[in-house]
Coordinates of N, CA and C in Angstrom, one line a residue:
Q1 N 204.8 98.3 90.9 CA 205.3 97.3 91.8 C 204.4 97.0 93.1
V2 N 204.6 95.8 93.4 CA 203.5 95.1 94.5 C 204.4 94.5 95.5
Q3 N 204.0 94.9 96.9 CA 204.6 94.1 97.9 C 203.7 93.3 98.6
L4 N 204.1 92.2 99.0 CA 203.2 91.0 99.5 C 203.8 90.8 100.9
L5 N 203.1 90.6 101.9 CA 203.4 90.3 103.2 C 202.6 89.3 104.0
E6 N 203.1 88.0 104.0 CA 202.3 87.1 104.8 C 202.4 87.0 106.2
S7 N 201.3 86.4 107.0 CA 201.3 86.3 108.5 C 200.5 85.3 108.9
G8 N 200.5 84.7 110.0 CA 199.6 83.6 110.4 C 200.1 82.3 110.6
G9 N 201.4 82.0 110.1 CA 202.0 80.6 110.3 C 202.3 80.2 111.6
G10 N 202.6 79.1 111.9 CA 203.0 78.5 113.1 C 203.0 77.2 113.3
L11 N 203.0 76.7 114.5 CA 203.1 75.3 114.8 C 201.6 74.8 115.3
V12 N 201.1 73.8 114.7 CA 199.8 73.4 115.2 C 199.9 71.8 115.1
Q13 N 198.9 71.1 115.8 CA 198.8 69.8 116.0 C 197.9 69.2 114.9
A14 N 198.1 68.1 114.4 CA 197.2 67.5 113.3 C 195.8 67.7 113.8
G15 N 194.9 68.0 112.7 CA 193.6 68.2 113.0 C 193.2 69.6 113.5
G16 N 194.3 70.5 113.7 CA 193.8 71.7 114.0 C 193.8 72.6 113.0
S17 N 193.7 74.1 113.1 CA 193.5 75.0 112.1 C 194.4 76.2 112.3
L18 N 194.7 76.8 111.0 CA 195.3 78.1 111.1 C 194.9 78.9 109.9
R19 N 194.9 80.3 110.2 CA 194.5 81.2 109.2 C 195.6 82.1 108.7
L20 N 196.0 81.9 107.4 CA 197.0 82.9 107.0 C 196.6 84.0 106.2
S21 N 197.4 85.1 106.4 CA 196.8 86.3 105.8 C 197.9 86.8 104.8
C22 N 197.6 87.5 103.8 CA 198.7 88.2 102.9 C 198.2 89.7 102.5
T23 N 198.8 90.7 103.0 CA 198.5 92.1 102.8 C 199.4 92.5 101.5
A24 N 198.7 93.1 100.7 CA 199.4 93.5 99.5 C 199.3 95.2 99.3
S25 N 200.4 95.6 99.2 CA 200.6 97.1 99.0 C 201.2 97.5 97.8
G26 N 201.2 98.7 97.4 CA 201.5 99.1 96.1 C 200.6 99.4 95.0
H27 N 201.1 99.2 93.8 CA 200.1 99.4 92.6 C 199.3 98.2 92.4
M28 N 198.2 98.1 92.9 CA 197.1 97.1 92.9 C 196.1 97.1 91.6
S29 N 196.0 98.2 90.9 CA 195.0 98.3 89.9 C 194.9 97.4 88.9
M30 N 196.2 96.6 88.6 CA 196.2 95.6 87.5 C 196.2 94.3 88.1
T31 N 195.6 94.0 89.3 CA 195.6 92.8 89.9 C 194.5 92.0 89.1
A32 N 194.9 90.7 88.8 CA 193.9 89.8 88.2 C 193.6 88.6 89.3
A33 N 194.5 88.1 89.9 CA 194.4 87.1 90.8 C 195.5 87.0 91.9
M34 N 195.1 86.4 93.0 CA 196.1 86.1 94.1 C 195.9 84.7 94.4
G35 N 197.1 84.2 94.9 CA 197.1 82.8 95.3 C 197.9 82.4 96.3
W36 N 197.8 81.0 96.7 CA 198.8 80.5 97.7 C 199.5 79.5 97.1
F37 N 200.8 79.4 97.4 CA 201.5 78.2 97.0 C 202.4 77.8 98.4
R38 N 202.9 76.5 98.1 CA 203.6 76.0 99.4 C 204.8 75.3 98.9
Q39 N 206.0 75.3 99.6 CA 207.0 74.4 99.4 C 207.7 73.8 100.6
A40 N 207.5 72.3 100.6 CA 208.0 71.5 101.7 C 209.4 71.2 101.6
P41 N 210.2 70.9 102.6 CA 211.7 70.7 102.4 C 212.0 69.5 101.4
G42 N 212.9 69.8 100.7 CA 213.1 69.0 99.5 C 212.2 68.7 98.3
K43 N 211.2 69.5 98.5 CA 210.2 69.3 97.3 C 210.0 70.7 96.4
E44 N 209.5 70.5 95.3 CA 209.1 71.7 94.5 C 208.0 72.6 95.0
R45 N 208.2 73.9 94.7 CA 206.8 74.6 95.2 C 205.5 74.0 94.4
E46 N 204.5 74.2 95.0 CA 203.2 73.7 94.4 C 202.1 74.7 94.7
F47 N 201.2 74.5 93.9 CA 200.1 75.3 93.9 C 199.2 74.8 95.2
V48 N 198.5 75.8 95.9 CA 197.7 75.5 96.8 C 196.2 76.0 96.4
S49 N 196.1 77.2 96.2 CA 194.7 77.8 95.9 C 194.8 79.1 95.3
A50 N 193.9 79.5 94.6 CA 193.8 80.8 93.9 C 192.6 81.4 93.8
I51 N 192.5 82.6 93.8 CA 191.2 83.4 93.8 C 191.3 84.7 92.7
T52 N 190.2 84.8 91.9 CA 190.2 86.0 91.1 C 190.1 87.2 91.9
W53 N 190.7 88.3 91.5 CA 190.6 89.6 92.3 C 189.1 90.3 92.1
I54 N 188.8 90.2 91.0 CA 187.3 90.7 90.6 C 186.3 89.5 90.6
G55 N 185.4 89.6 91.5 CA 184.5 88.3 91.7 C 185.1 87.5 92.8
A56 N 184.6 86.3 92.7 CA 185.2 85.3 94.0 C 185.4 83.9 93.6
G57 N 185.7 83.8 92.3 CA 186.0 82.5 91.7 C 187.2 81.9 92.3
G58 N 187.3 80.8 93.0 CA 188.6 80.3 93.5 C 188.7 78.8 93.0
N59 N 189.8 78.3 93.1 CA 190.2 76.9 92.8 C 191.2 76.3 93.8
Y60 N 191.3 75.1 94.0 CA 192.1 74.5 94.9 C 192.8 73.3 94.3
A61 N 193.9 73.0 94.9 CA 194.7 71.8 94.7 C 194.1 70.6 95.3
E62 N 194.0 69.4 94.7 CA 193.1 68.2 95.2 C 193.6 68.0 96.7
A63 N 194.8 68.3 96.9 CA 195.3 67.7 98.4 C 194.6 68.5 99.4
V64 N 194.1 69.6 99.0 CA 193.7 70.7 100.0 C 192.1 71.0 100.1
K65 N 191.5 70.4 98.8 CA 190.2 70.6 98.6 C 189.2 70.1 99.8
G66 N 188.4 70.9 100.3 CA 187.5 70.5 101.3 C 188.0 70.8 102.7
R67 N 189.3 71.1 102.7 CA 189.9 71.5 104.1 C 190.3 73.1 104.2
F68 N 190.7 73.4 103.0 CA 191.2 74.9 103.1 C 190.2 75.8 102.2
I69 N 190.1 77.0 102.8 CA 189.2 77.9 102.0 C 190.0 79.3 101.9
I70 N 190.0 79.6 100.7 CA 190.6 80.9 100.2 C 189.5 82.2 100.3
S71 N 189.9 83.2 100.6 CA 189.0 84.4 100.5 C 189.8 85.7 100.6
K72 N 189.2 86.7 100.4 CA 189.9 88.0 100.3 C 189.1 89.1 100.7
S73 N 189.6 90.3 100.9 CA 189.1 91.3 101.2 C 189.7 92.5 100.2
N74 N 188.9 92.8 99.2 CA 189.5 93.9 98.4 C 189.7 95.1 99.0
A75 N 188.7 95.5 99.9 CA 188.8 96.9 100.7 C 190.2 97.0 101.3
K76 N 190.6 95.8 102.0 CA 191.8 95.7 102.9 C 193.1 95.3 102.1
N77 N 193.1 95.0 100.7 CA 193.9 94.4 99.8 C 194.6 93.2 100.5
T78 N 193.8 92.3 100.9 CA 194.3 91.2 102.0 C 193.7 90.0 101.4
L79 N 194.5 89.0 101.3 CA 194.2 87.5 101.0 C 194.2 86.6 102.1
Y80 N 193.3 85.7 102.4 CA 193.4 84.9 103.4 C 193.4 83.3 103.0
L81 N 193.9 82.6 103.8 CA 193.8 81.1 103.7 C 193.4 80.4 105.0
Q82 N 192.1 80.0 105.1 CA 191.8 79.3 106.4 C 192.0 77.7 106.1
M83 N 193.0 77.3 107.0 CA 193.3 76.0 106.8 C 192.7 75.1 107.9
N84 N 192.0 74.1 107.6 CA 191.3 73.3 108.8 C 191.8 71.9 108.4
N85 N 191.6 71.1 109.7 CA 192.0 69.7 109.6 C 193.4 69.5 109.1
L86 N 194.2 70.2 109.6 CA 195.6 70.1 109.1 C 196.1 68.8 109.3
K87 N 197.0 68.4 108.4 CA 197.8 67.1 108.3 C 199.3 67.4 108.3
P88 N 200.2 66.5 108.8 CA 201.3 66.7 108.8 C 202.0 67.0 107.4
E89 N 201.6 66.4 106.4 CA 201.9 66.7 105.1 C 201.8 67.9 104.5
D90 N 201.0 68.8 105.3 CA 200.5 70.4 104.9 C 202.0 70.9 105.5
T91 N 202.7 70.6 106.2 CA 203.9 71.3 106.7 C 204.7 71.8 105.5
A92 N 205.0 73.1 105.5 CA 205.6 73.8 104.3 C 205.8 75.2 104.5
V93 N 206.6 75.9 103.7 CA 206.5 77.3 103.8 C 205.4 77.8 102.8
Y94 N 204.6 78.6 103.3 CA 203.4 78.9 102.4 C 203.6 80.5 101.9
Y95 N 203.5 80.6 100.5 CA 203.9 81.9 99.8 C 202.6 82.4 99.3
C96 N 202.4 83.7 99.4 CA 201.3 84.5 98.7 C 201.9 85.0 97.4
A97 N 201.0 85.0 96.4 CA 201.4 85.5 95.1 C 200.4 86.2 94.3
L98 N 200.7 87.0 93.5 CA 200.0 87.9 92.7 C 200.1 87.9 91.3
R99 N 199.2 87.9 90.6 CA 199.2 87.9 89.0 C 198.4 89.2 88.7
T100 N 199.2 89.9 87.7 CA 198.4 91.0 87.1 C 197.8 90.7 85.9
S101 N 197.0 91.5 85.2 CA 196.2 91.2 84.1 C 197.2 91.2 82.9
T102 N 198.3 91.7 83.0 CA 199.2 91.7 81.7 C 200.2 90.5 81.8
A103 N 200.0 89.6 82.8 CA 201.0 88.5 82.9 C 200.4 87.2 82.8
D104 N 201.0 86.2 82.3 CA 200.6 84.8 82.3 C 200.7 84.0 83.3
D105 N 201.5 84.5 84.3 CA 201.7 83.7 85.6 C 201.9 84.6 86.9
F106 N 202.0 84.1 87.9 CA 202.1 84.9 89.2 C 203.4 85.5 89.0
E107 N 203.5 86.9 89.3 CA 204.8 87.4 89.2 C 205.4 88.2 90.4
Y108 N 204.5 88.3 91.4 CA 204.9 89.0 92.7 C 204.6 87.8 93.8
W109 N 205.6 87.8 94.7 CA 205.6 86.9 95.7 C 206.1 87.4 97.1
G110 N 205.5 86.8 98.1 CA 205.8 87.2 99.5 C 206.8 86.4 99.8
Q111 N 207.5 86.7 101.1 CA 208.6 86.0 101.7 C 208.4 84.7 102.3
G112 N 207.1 84.4 102.5 CA 206.7 83.2 102.9 C 206.4 83.1 104.5
T113 N 205.6 82.1 104.9 CA 205.3 82.0 106.3 C 205.4 80.4 106.7
Q114 N 205.9 80.0 107.6 CA 206.2 78.6 108.0 C 205.0 78.1 108.7
V115 N 204.5 77.0 108.2 CA 203.4 76.2 108.8 C 204.0 74.8 109.1
T116 N 203.8 74.4 110.4 CA 204.4 73.2 110.9 C 203.3 72.4 111.6
V117 N 202.9 71.3 111.0 CA 201.9 70.5 111.6 C 202.5 69.3 112.2
S118 N 202.3 69.0 113.6 CA 202.8 67.9 114.2 C 201.7 66.9 114.4
S119 N 202.4 65.5 114.3 CA 201.5 64.4 114.3 C 201.2 64.1 115.7

């Protein structure tokens, strides 16, 4: 079992920045990748970014490419999302997720952290 705890959300003006963190605990030895997803009111949850746990390969949704940066600290079991040049359309609950090497999809999820961008 793995537990994920996000932090760092808040209210920011358009053009501002926020840094989200996600600390993982529990059985981490099977971790293959971690990622960020978001869900805006009335919309489906969508992929934001993900990174492999071994190595540093990451990928991004087109909507955030060039503005968001995903990173991690394996030593601290922590995932980060640096969000720059935030836009009102980035407003959502952001979720951290983890995929193990035995799964085809992300199977562990955090409780989410709210990001609100005012215009």
